Structures are given as C-alpha cells and as structure tokens.
Amino acid sequence: MFNIRVYVSYKESVLDPQAEVIEKAMNRLNQGEISQVKIGKFFDFYVKAETKEEAIKAAKAISDQLLANVNMESYYVELLEDN
C-alpha cells in the first residue's frame, strides 16, 4: 500500500475570484505585498500496488477521471511516507 496525496488547483489561465478576494484581504493587512495567491485542495488516499510507479500511475488515472476537471484544473501527485 502506498500513501498518495493529490494536489488540485486552477490552471494559470483560469480566473479564480476567490483567490483574488483573499489576495486583496491579505494586502489590506499591511504585512507586505502579497501576489499570485492560489487556492487548491488536496486528497489523501492509499493505493494498493506492487511498485511506486504503479501507485502513481493509478493515482494519476483517478485524478484525470474524478479528482480534477482537467479542462480547468491541474494536479500534482505526491507519494507520502508513512509515519
């Protein structure tokens, strides 16, 4: 079993009004200039596979089919260490 984390966020070309509102609020706090705020989500799950490569391949297939809208979002798959 491999512990997987998938990060999903909007592509650079997609307008994210929620991130814009948060960026403006952060700048109103006067803690320095904040820019390029991105909002995303992540999914943690276990994949039963023989190798790391198979686990990552399975996670990418799940991400393409379910976790991310690949027209608007990009994703990154990370293999986590079990503690």
PDB file of N, CA and C in Angstrom:
ATOM      1  N   MET A   1       0.844  -1.177   0.000  1.00  0.00           N
ATOM      2  CA  MET A   1       0.000   0.000   0.000  1.00  0.00           C
ATOM      3  C   MET A   1       0.890   1.241   0.000  1.00  0.00           C
ATOM      4  N   PHE A   2       0.504   2.179  -0.821  1.00  0.00           N
ATOM      5  CA  PHE A   2       1.251   3.429  -0.931  1.00  0.00           C
ATOM      6  C   PHE A   2       0.340   4.593  -0.558  1.00  0.00           C
ATOM      7  N   ASN A   3       0.866   5.488   0.253  1.00  0.00           N
ATOM      8  CA  ASN A   3       0.132   6.663   0.700  1.00  0.00           C
ATOM      9  C   ASN A   3       0.329   7.770  -0.338  1.00  0.00           C
ATOM     10  N   ILE A   4      -0.772   8.247  -0.907  1.00  0.00           N
ATOM     11  CA  ILE A   4      -0.734   9.211  -2.005  1.00  0.00           C
ATOM     12  C   ILE A   4      -1.418  10.498  -1.582  1.00  0.00           C
ATOM     13  N   ARG A   5      -0.884  11.630  -2.047  1.00  0.00           N
ATOM     14  CA  ARG A   5      -1.560  12.921  -1.906  1.00  0.00           C
ATOM     15  C   ARG A   5      -1.621  13.543  -3.301  1.00  0.00           C
ATOM     16  N   VAL A   6      -2.816  14.004  -3.676  1.00  0.00           N
ATOM     17  CA  VAL A   6      -3.017  14.683  -4.948  1.00  0.00           C
ATOM     18  C   VAL A   6      -3.420  16.120  -4.651  1.00  0.00           C
ATOM     19  N   TYR A   7      -2.640  17.062  -5.152  1.00  0.00           N
ATOM     20  CA  TYR A   7      -2.945  18.490  -5.033  1.00  0.00           C
ATOM     21  C   TYR A   7      -3.653  18.929  -6.313  1.00  0.00           C
ATOM     22  N   VAL A   8      -4.771  19.641  -6.172  1.00  0.00           N
ATOM     23  CA  VAL A   8      -5.533  20.116  -7.325  1.00  0.00           C
ATOM     24  C   VAL A   8      -5.724  21.626  -7.185  1.00  0.00           C
ATOM     25  N   SER A   9      -5.474  22.367  -8.263  1.00  0.00           N
ATOM     26  CA  SER A   9      -5.710  23.809  -8.260  1.00  0.00           C
ATOM     27  C   SER A   9      -6.040  24.250  -9.682  1.00  0.00           C
ATOM     28  N   TYR A  10      -6.583  25.467  -9.786  1.00  0.00           N
ATOM     29  CA  TYR A  10      -6.910  26.001 -11.096  1.00  0.00           C
ATOM     30  C   TYR A  10      -5.646  26.206 -11.917  1.00  0.00           C
ATOM     31  N   LYS A  11      -5.765  26.035 -13.218  1.00  0.00           N
ATOM     32  CA  LYS A  11      -4.670  26.346 -14.126  1.00  0.00           C
ATOM     33  C   LYS A  11      -4.431  27.849 -14.111  1.00  0.00           C
ATOM     34  N   GLU A  12      -3.240  28.266 -14.499  1.00  0.00           N
ATOM     35  CA  GLU A  12      -2.879  29.687 -14.509  1.00  0.00           C
ATOM     36  C   GLU A  12      -3.829  30.505 -15.376  1.00  0.00           C
ATOM     37  N   SER A  13      -4.347  29.918 -16.439  1.00  0.00           N
ATOM     38  CA  SER A  13      -5.183  30.651 -17.376  1.00  0.00           C
ATOM     39  C   SER A  13      -6.636  30.804 -16.917  1.00  0.00           C
ATOM     40  N   VAL A  14      -7.006  30.193 -15.784  1.00  0.00           N
ATOM     41  CA  VAL A  14      -8.380  30.226 -15.290  1.00  0.00           C
ATOM     42  C   VAL A  14      -8.510  31.272 -14.189  1.00  0.00           C
ATOM     43  N   LEU A  15      -9.485  32.137 -14.324  1.00  0.00           N
ATOM     44  CA  LEU A  15      -9.755  33.159 -13.330  1.00  0.00           C
ATOM     45  C   LEU A  15     -10.247  32.505 -12.042  1.00  0.00           C
ATOM     46  N   ASP A  16      -9.668  32.899 -10.907  1.00  0.00           N
ATOM     47  CA  ASP A  16     -10.061  32.373  -9.596  1.00  0.00           C
ATOM     48  C   ASP A  16     -10.476  33.541  -8.705  1.00  0.00           C
ATOM     49  N   PRO A  17     -11.762  33.910  -8.735  1.00  0.00           N
ATOM     50  CA  PRO A  17     -12.198  35.071  -7.962  1.00  0.00           C
ATOM     51  C   PRO A  17     -12.007  34.918  -6.459  1.00  0.00           C
ATOM     52  N   GLN A  18     -12.116  33.715  -5.943  1.00  0.00           N
ATOM     53  CA  GLN A  18     -11.913  33.506  -4.510  1.00  0.00           C
ATOM     54  C   GLN A  18     -10.469  33.844  -4.124  1.00  0.00           C
ATOM     55  N   ALA A  19      -9.527  33.424  -4.927  1.00  0.00           N
ATOM     56  CA  ALA A  19      -8.118  33.733  -4.649  1.00  0.00           C
ATOM     57  C   ALA A  19      -7.863  35.241  -4.740  1.00  0.00           C
ATOM     58  N   GLU A  20      -8.522  35.912  -5.678  1.00  0.00           N
ATOM     59  CA  GLU A  20      -8.354  37.358  -5.802  1.00  0.00           C
ATOM     60  C   GLU A  20      -8.862  38.085  -4.564  1.00  0.00           C
ATOM     61  N   VAL A  21     -10.007  37.670  -4.040  1.00  0.00           N
ATOM     62  CA  VAL A  21     -10.559  38.287  -2.833  1.00  0.00           C
ATOM     63  C   VAL A  21      -9.623  38.078  -1.651  1.00  0.00           C
ATOM     64  N   ILE A  22      -9.093  36.883  -1.515  1.00  0.00           N
ATOM     65  CA  ILE A  22      -8.181  36.587  -0.410  1.00  0.00           C
ATOM     66  C   ILE A  22      -6.887  37.388  -0.559  1.00  0.00           C
ATOM     67  N   GLU A  23      -6.388  37.497  -1.780  1.00  0.00           N
ATOM     68  CA  GLU A  23      -5.170  38.283  -2.014  1.00  0.00           C
ATOM     69  C   GLU A  23      -5.377  39.741  -1.607  1.00  0.00           C
ATOM     70  N   LYS A  24      -6.510  40.322  -1.980  1.00  0.00           N
ATOM     71  CA  LYS A  24      -6.799  41.709  -1.608  1.00  0.00           C
ATOM     72  C   LYS A  24      -6.901  41.856  -0.089  1.00  0.00           C
ATOM     73  N   ALA A  25      -7.544  40.897   0.566  1.00  0.00           N
ATOM     74  CA  ALA A  25      -7.662  40.948   2.027  1.00  0.00           C
ATOM     75  C   ALA A  25      -6.294  40.825   2.689  1.00  0.00           C
ATOM     76  N   MET A  26      -5.450  39.970   2.163  1.00  0.00           N
ATOM     77  CA  MET A  26      -4.105  39.814   2.714  1.00  0.00           C
ATOM     78  C   MET A  26      -3.318  41.113   2.587  1.00  0.00           C
ATOM     79  N   ASN A  27      -3.464  41.789   1.468  1.00  0.00           N
ATOM     80  CA  ASN A  27      -2.748  43.055   1.263  1.00  0.00           C
ATOM     81  C   ASN A  27      -3.288  44.165   2.153  1.00  0.00           C
ATOM     82  N   ARG A  28      -4.563  44.101   2.520  1.00  0.00           N
ATOM     83  CA  ARG A  28      -5.115  45.098   3.439  1.00  0.00           C
ATOM     84  C   ARG A  28      -4.549  44.951   4.853  1.00  0.00           C
ATOM     85  N   LEU A  29      -3.985  43.808   5.158  1.00  0.00           N
ATOM     86  CA  LEU A  29      -3.376  43.596   6.477  1.00  0.00           C
ATOM     87  C   LEU A  29      -2.029  44.306   6.609  1.00  0.00           C
ATOM     88  N   ASN A  30      -1.536  44.873   5.520  1.00  0.00           N
ATOM     89  CA  ASN A  30      -0.296  45.647   5.517  1.00  0.00           C
ATOM     90  C   ASN A  30       0.907  44.869   6.051  1.00  0.00           C
ATOM     91  N   GLN A  31       1.014  43.638   5.653  1.00  0.00           N
ATOM     92  CA  GLN A  31       2.153  42.818   6.064  1.00  0.00           C
ATOM     93  C   GLN A  31       3.136  42.615   4.916  1.00  0.00           C
ATOM     94  N   GLY A  32       3.138  43.509   3.972  1.00  0.00           N
ATOM     95  CA  GLY A  32       3.982  43.368   2.792  1.00  0.00           C
ATOM     96  C   GLY A  32       3.109  43.088   1.585  1.00  0.00           C
ATOM     97  N   GLU A  33       3.712  43.152   0.423  1.00  0.00           N
ATOM     98  CA  GLU A  33       2.961  42.933  -0.814  1.00  0.00           C
ATOM     99  C   GLU A  33       2.779  41.441  -1.066  1.00  0.00           C
ATOM    100  N   ILE A  34       1.534  41.030  -1.195  1.00  0.00           N
ATOM    101  CA  ILE A  34       1.185  39.629  -1.464  1.00  0.00           C
ATOM    102  C   ILE A  34       0.687  39.552  -2.896  1.00  0.00           C
ATOM    103  N   SER A  35       1.118  38.540  -3.633  1.00  0.00           N
ATOM    104  CA  SER A  35       0.654  38.390  -5.013  1.00  0.00           C
ATOM    105  C   SER A  35       0.588  36.921  -5.393  1.00  0.00           C
ATOM    106  N   GLN A  36      -0.127  36.651  -6.465  1.00  0.00           N
ATOM    107  CA  GLN A  36      -0.239  35.332  -7.077  1.00  0.00           C
ATOM    108  C   GLN A  36      -0.745  34.270  -6.098  1.00  0.00           C
ATOM    109  N   VAL A  37      -1.785  34.607  -5.350  1.00  0.00           N
ATOM    110  CA  VAL A  37      -2.392  33.650  -4.421  1.00  0.00           C
ATOM    111  C   VAL A  37      -3.109  32.579  -5.226  1.00  0.00           C
ATOM    112  N   LYS A  38      -2.893  31.332  -4.856  1.00  0.00           N
ATOM    113  CA  LYS A  38      -3.593  30.209  -5.471  1.00  0.00           C
ATOM    114  C   LYS A  38      -4.325  29.445  -4.376  1.00  0.00           C
ATOM    115  N   ILE A  39      -5.506  29.028  -4.694  1.00  0.00           N
ATOM    116  CA  ILE A  39      -6.290  28.202  -3.779  1.00  0.00           C
ATOM    117  C   ILE A  39      -6.431  26.829  -4.414  1.00  0.00           C
ATOM    118  N   GLY A  40      -6.347  25.826  -3.603  1.00  0.00           N
ATOM    119  CA  GLY A  40      -6.481  24.475  -4.115  1.00  0.00           C
ATOM    120  C   GLY A  40      -7.057  23.555  -3.068  1.00  0.00           C
ATOM    121  N   LYS A  41      -6.976  22.298  -3.373  1.00  0.00           N
ATOM    122  CA  LYS A  41      -7.447  21.266  -2.452  1.00  0.00           C
ATOM    123  C   LYS A  41      -6.506  20.078  -2.598  1.00  0.00           C
ATOM    124  N   PHE A  42      -6.540  19.215  -1.608  1.00  0.00           N
ATOM    125  CA  PHE A  42      -5.748  18.006  -1.742  1.00  0.00           C
ATOM    126  C   PHE A  42      -6.548  16.803  -1.270  1.00  0.00           C
ATOM    127  N   PHE A  43      -6.184  15.656  -1.793  1.00  0.00           N
ATOM    128  CA  PHE A  43      -6.823  14.384  -1.477  1.00  0.00           C
ATOM    129  C   PHE A  43      -5.747  13.415  -1.006  1.00  0.00           C
ATOM    130  N   ASP A  44      -5.961  12.787   0.126  1.00  0.00           N
ATOM    131  CA  ASP A  44      -5.067  11.743   0.634  1.00  0.00           C
ATOM    132  C   ASP A  44      -5.772  10.401   0.532  1.00  0.00           C
ATOM    133  N   PHE A  45      -5.056   9.399   0.036  1.00  0.00           N
ATOM    134  CA  PHE A  45      -5.622   8.055  -0.031  1.00  0.00           C
ATOM    135  C   PHE A  45      -4.493   7.042  -0.189  1.00  0.00           C
ATOM    136  N   TYR A  46      -4.837   5.789   0.009  1.00  0.00           N
ATOM    137  CA  TYR A  46      -3.893   4.694  -0.156  1.00  0.00           C
ATOM    138  C   TYR A  46      -4.208   3.943  -1.438  1.00  0.00           C
ATOM    139  N   VAL A  47      -3.162   3.518  -2.126  1.00  0.00           N
ATOM    140  CA  VAL A  47      -3.302   2.717  -3.338  1.00  0.00           C
ATOM    141  C   VAL A  47      -2.583   1.399  -3.106  1.00  0.00           C
ATOM    142  N   LYS A  48      -3.281   0.325  -3.383  1.00  0.00           N
ATOM    143  CA  LYS A  48      -2.648  -0.986  -3.305  1.00  0.00           C
ATOM    144  C   LYS A  48      -2.016  -1.271  -4.658  1.00  0.00           C
ATOM    145  N   ALA A  49      -0.679  -1.359  -4.672  1.00  0.00           N
ATOM    146  CA  ALA A  49       0.071  -1.583  -5.899  1.00  0.00           C
ATOM    147  C   ALA A  49       1.378  -2.275  -5.545  1.00  0.00           C
ATOM    148  N   GLU A  50       1.999  -2.856  -6.548  1.00  0.00           N
ATOM    149  CA  GLU A  50       3.259  -3.570  -6.348  1.00  0.00           C
ATOM    150  C   GLU A  50       4.457  -2.620  -6.272  1.00  0.00           C
ATOM    151  N   THR A  51       4.415  -1.540  -7.057  1.00  0.00           N
ATOM    152  CA  THR A  51       5.547  -0.613  -7.103  1.00  0.00           C
ATOM    153  C   THR A  51       5.058   0.829  -6.943  1.00  0.00           C
ATOM    154  N   LYS A  52       6.004   1.722  -6.648  1.00  0.00           N
ATOM    155  CA  LYS A  52       5.684   3.150  -6.554  1.00  0.00           C
ATOM    156  C   LYS A  52       5.160   3.670  -7.886  1.00  0.00           C
ATOM    157  N   GLU A  53       5.761   3.235  -8.962  1.00  0.00           N
ATOM    158  CA  GLU A  53       5.361   3.691 -10.287  1.00  0.00           C
ATOM    159  C   GLU A  53       3.922   3.302 -10.585  1.00  0.00           C
ATOM    160  N   GLU A  54       3.530   2.080 -10.220  1.00  0.00           N
ATOM    161  CA  GLU A  54       2.148   1.640 -10.430  1.00  0.00           C
ATOM    162  C   GLU A  54       1.179   2.444  -9.570  1.00  0.00           C
ATOM    163  N   ALA A  55       1.570   2.751  -8.344  1.00  0.00           N
ATOM    164  CA  ALA A  55       0.718   3.534  -7.449  1.00  0.00           C
ATOM    165  C   ALA A  55       0.512   4.941  -7.996  1.00  0.00           C
ATOM    166  N   ILE A  56       1.581   5.558  -8.476  1.00  0.00           N
ATOM    167  CA  ILE A  56       1.478   6.901  -9.043  1.00  0.00           C
ATOM    168  C   ILE A  56       0.651   6.880 -10.320  1.00  0.00           C
ATOM    169  N   LYS A  57       0.830   5.875 -11.141  1.00  0.00           N
ATOM    170  CA  LYS A  57       0.040   5.746 -12.365  1.00  0.00           C
ATOM    171  C   LYS A  57      -1.446   5.619 -12.033  1.00  0.00           C
ATOM    172  N   ALA A  58      -1.774   4.828 -11.019  1.00  0.00           N
ATOM    173  CA  ALA A  58      -3.170   4.673 -10.603  1.00  0.00           C
ATOM    174  C   ALA A  58      -3.726   5.988 -10.064  1.00  0.00           C
ATOM    175  N   ALA A  59      -2.937   6.702  -9.280  1.00  0.00           N
ATOM    176  CA  ALA A  59      -3.376   7.990  -8.731  1.00  0.00           C
ATOM    177  C   ALA A  59      -3.606   9.007  -9.844  1.00  0.00           C
ATOM    178  N   LYS A  60      -2.769   9.012 -10.865  1.00  0.00           N
ATOM    179  CA  LYS A  60      -2.963   9.921 -11.993  1.00  0.00           C
ATOM    180  C   LYS A  60      -4.233   9.587 -12.765  1.00  0.00           C
ATOM    181  N   ALA A  61      -4.510   8.299 -12.937  1.00  0.00           N
ATOM    182  CA  ALA A  61      -5.733   7.892 -13.628  1.00  0.00           C
ATOM    183  C   ALA A  61      -6.967   8.330 -12.843  1.00  0.00           C
ATOM    184  N   ILE A  62      -6.936   8.165 -11.527  1.00  0.00           N
ATOM    185  CA  ILE A  62      -8.050   8.594 -10.674  1.00  0.00           C
ATOM    186  C   ILE A  62      -8.210  10.113 -10.748  1.00  0.00           C
ATOM    187  N   SER A  63      -7.105  10.826 -10.742  1.00  0.00           N
ATOM    188  CA  SER A  63      -7.143  12.284 -10.812  1.00  0.00           C
ATOM    189  C   SER A  63      -7.739  12.755 -12.136  1.00  0.00           C
ATOM    190  N   ASP A  64      -7.314  12.144 -13.231  1.00  0.00           N
ATOM    191  CA  ASP A  64      -7.839  12.507 -14.553  1.00  0.00           C
ATOM    192  C   ASP A  64      -9.337  12.249 -14.662  1.00  0.00           C
ATOM    193  N   GLN A  65      -9.790  11.148 -14.076  1.00  0.00           N
ATOM    194  CA  GLN A  65     -11.177  10.732 -14.238  1.00  0.00           C
ATOM    195  C   GLN A  65     -12.122  11.318 -13.205  1.00  0.00           C
ATOM    196  N   LEU A  66     -11.620  11.685 -12.016  1.00  0.00           N
ATOM    197  CA  LEU A  66     -12.520  12.046 -10.937  1.00  0.00           C
ATOM    198  C   LEU A  66     -12.115  13.285 -10.145  1.00  0.00           C
ATOM    199  N   LEU A  67     -10.874  13.373  -9.724  1.00  0.00           N
ATOM    200  CA  LEU A  67     -10.485  14.397  -8.753  1.00  0.00           C
ATOM    201  C   LEU A  67     -10.295  15.782  -9.350  1.00  0.00           C
ATOM    202  N   ALA A  68      -9.898  15.862 -10.594  1.00  0.00           N
ATOM    203  CA  ALA A  68      -9.628  17.166 -11.222  1.00  0.00           C
ATOM    204  C   ALA A  68     -10.431  17.310 -12.505  1.00  0.00           C
ATOM    205  N   ASN A  69     -10.914  18.519 -12.729  1.00  0.00           N
ATOM    206  CA  ASN A  69     -11.504  18.866 -14.015  1.00  0.00           C
ATOM    207  C   ASN A  69     -10.334  19.306 -14.884  1.00  0.00           C
ATOM    208  N   VAL A  70      -9.838  18.410 -15.709  1.00  0.00           N
ATOM    209  CA  VAL A  70      -8.585  18.668 -16.424  1.00  0.00           C
ATOM    210  C   VAL A  70      -8.690  19.809 -17.429  1.00  0.00           C
ATOM    211  N   ASN A  71      -9.904  20.269 -17.742  1.00  0.00           N
ATOM    212  CA  ASN A  71     -10.055  21.439 -18.606  1.00  0.00           C
ATOM    213  C   ASN A  71      -9.707  22.720 -17.868  1.00  0.00           C
ATOM    214  N   MET A  72      -9.959  22.740 -16.547  1.00  0.00           N
ATOM    215  CA  MET A  72      -9.765  23.957 -15.751  1.00  0.00           C
ATOM    216  C   MET A  72      -8.709  23.826 -14.668  1.00  0.00           C
ATOM    217  N   GLU A  73      -8.398  22.614 -14.278  1.00  0.00           N
ATOM    218  CA  GLU A  73      -7.520  22.390 -13.129  1.00  0.00           C
ATOM    219  C   GLU A  73      -6.302  21.564 -13.525  1.00  0.00           C
ATOM    220  N   SER A  74      -5.241  21.778 -12.780  1.00  0.00           N
ATOM    221  CA  SER A  74      -4.057  20.944 -12.899  1.00  0.00           C
ATOM    222  C   SER A  74      -3.880  20.216 -11.571  1.00  0.00           C
ATOM    223  N   TYR A  75      -3.101  19.164 -11.581  1.00  0.00           N
ATOM    224  CA  TYR A  75      -2.880  18.413 -10.346  1.00  0.00           C
ATOM    225  C   TYR A  75      -1.454  17.921 -10.281  1.00  0.00           C
ATOM    226  N   TYR A  76      -1.055  17.604  -9.069  1.00  0.00           N
ATOM    227  CA  TYR A  76       0.277  17.091  -8.799  1.00  0.00           C
ATOM    228  C   TYR A  76       0.128  15.910  -7.853  1.00  0.00           C
ATOM    229  N   VAL A  77       0.724  14.788  -8.179  1.00  0.00           N
ATOM    230  CA  VAL A  77       0.653  13.580  -7.362  1.00  0.00           C
ATOM    231  C   VAL A  77       1.939  13.453  -6.559  1.00  0.00           C
ATOM    232  N   GLU A  78       1.777  13.229  -5.260  1.00  0.00           N
ATOM    233  CA  GLU A  78       2.930  13.079  -4.370  1.00  0.00           C
ATOM    234  C   GLU A  78       2.799  11.762  -3.605  1.00  0.00           C
ATOM    235  N   LEU A  79       3.899  11.052  -3.516  1.00  0.00           N
ATOM    236  CA  LEU A  79       3.957   9.822  -2.722  1.00  0.00           C
ATOM    237  C   LEU A  79       4.397  10.217  -1.322  1.00  0.00           C
ATOM    238  N   LEU A  80       3.576   9.935  -0.326  1.00  0.00           N
ATOM    239  CA  LEU A  80       3.874  10.312   1.066  1.00  0.00           C
ATOM    240  C   LEU A  80       4.531   9.151   1.799  1.00  0.00           C
ATOM    241  N   GLU A  81       5.332   9.500   2.763  1.00  0.00           N
ATOM    242  CA  GLU A  81       5.943   8.498   3.629  1.00  0.00           C
ATOM    243  C   GLU A  81       4.990   8.192   4.768  1.00  0.00           C
ATOM    244  N   ASP A  82       4.819   6.935   5.083  1.00  0.00           N
ATOM    245  CA  ASP A  82       4.009   6.570   6.248  1.00  0.00           C
ATOM    246  C   ASP A  82       4.805   6.812   7.523  1.00  0.00           C
ATOM    247  N   ASN A  83       4.146   7.374   8.510  1.00  0.00           N
ATOM    248  CA  ASN A  83       4.807   7.636   9.798  1.00  0.00           C
ATOM    249  C   ASN A  83       4.433   6.573  10.803  1.00  0.00           C
TER     250      ASN A  83
END
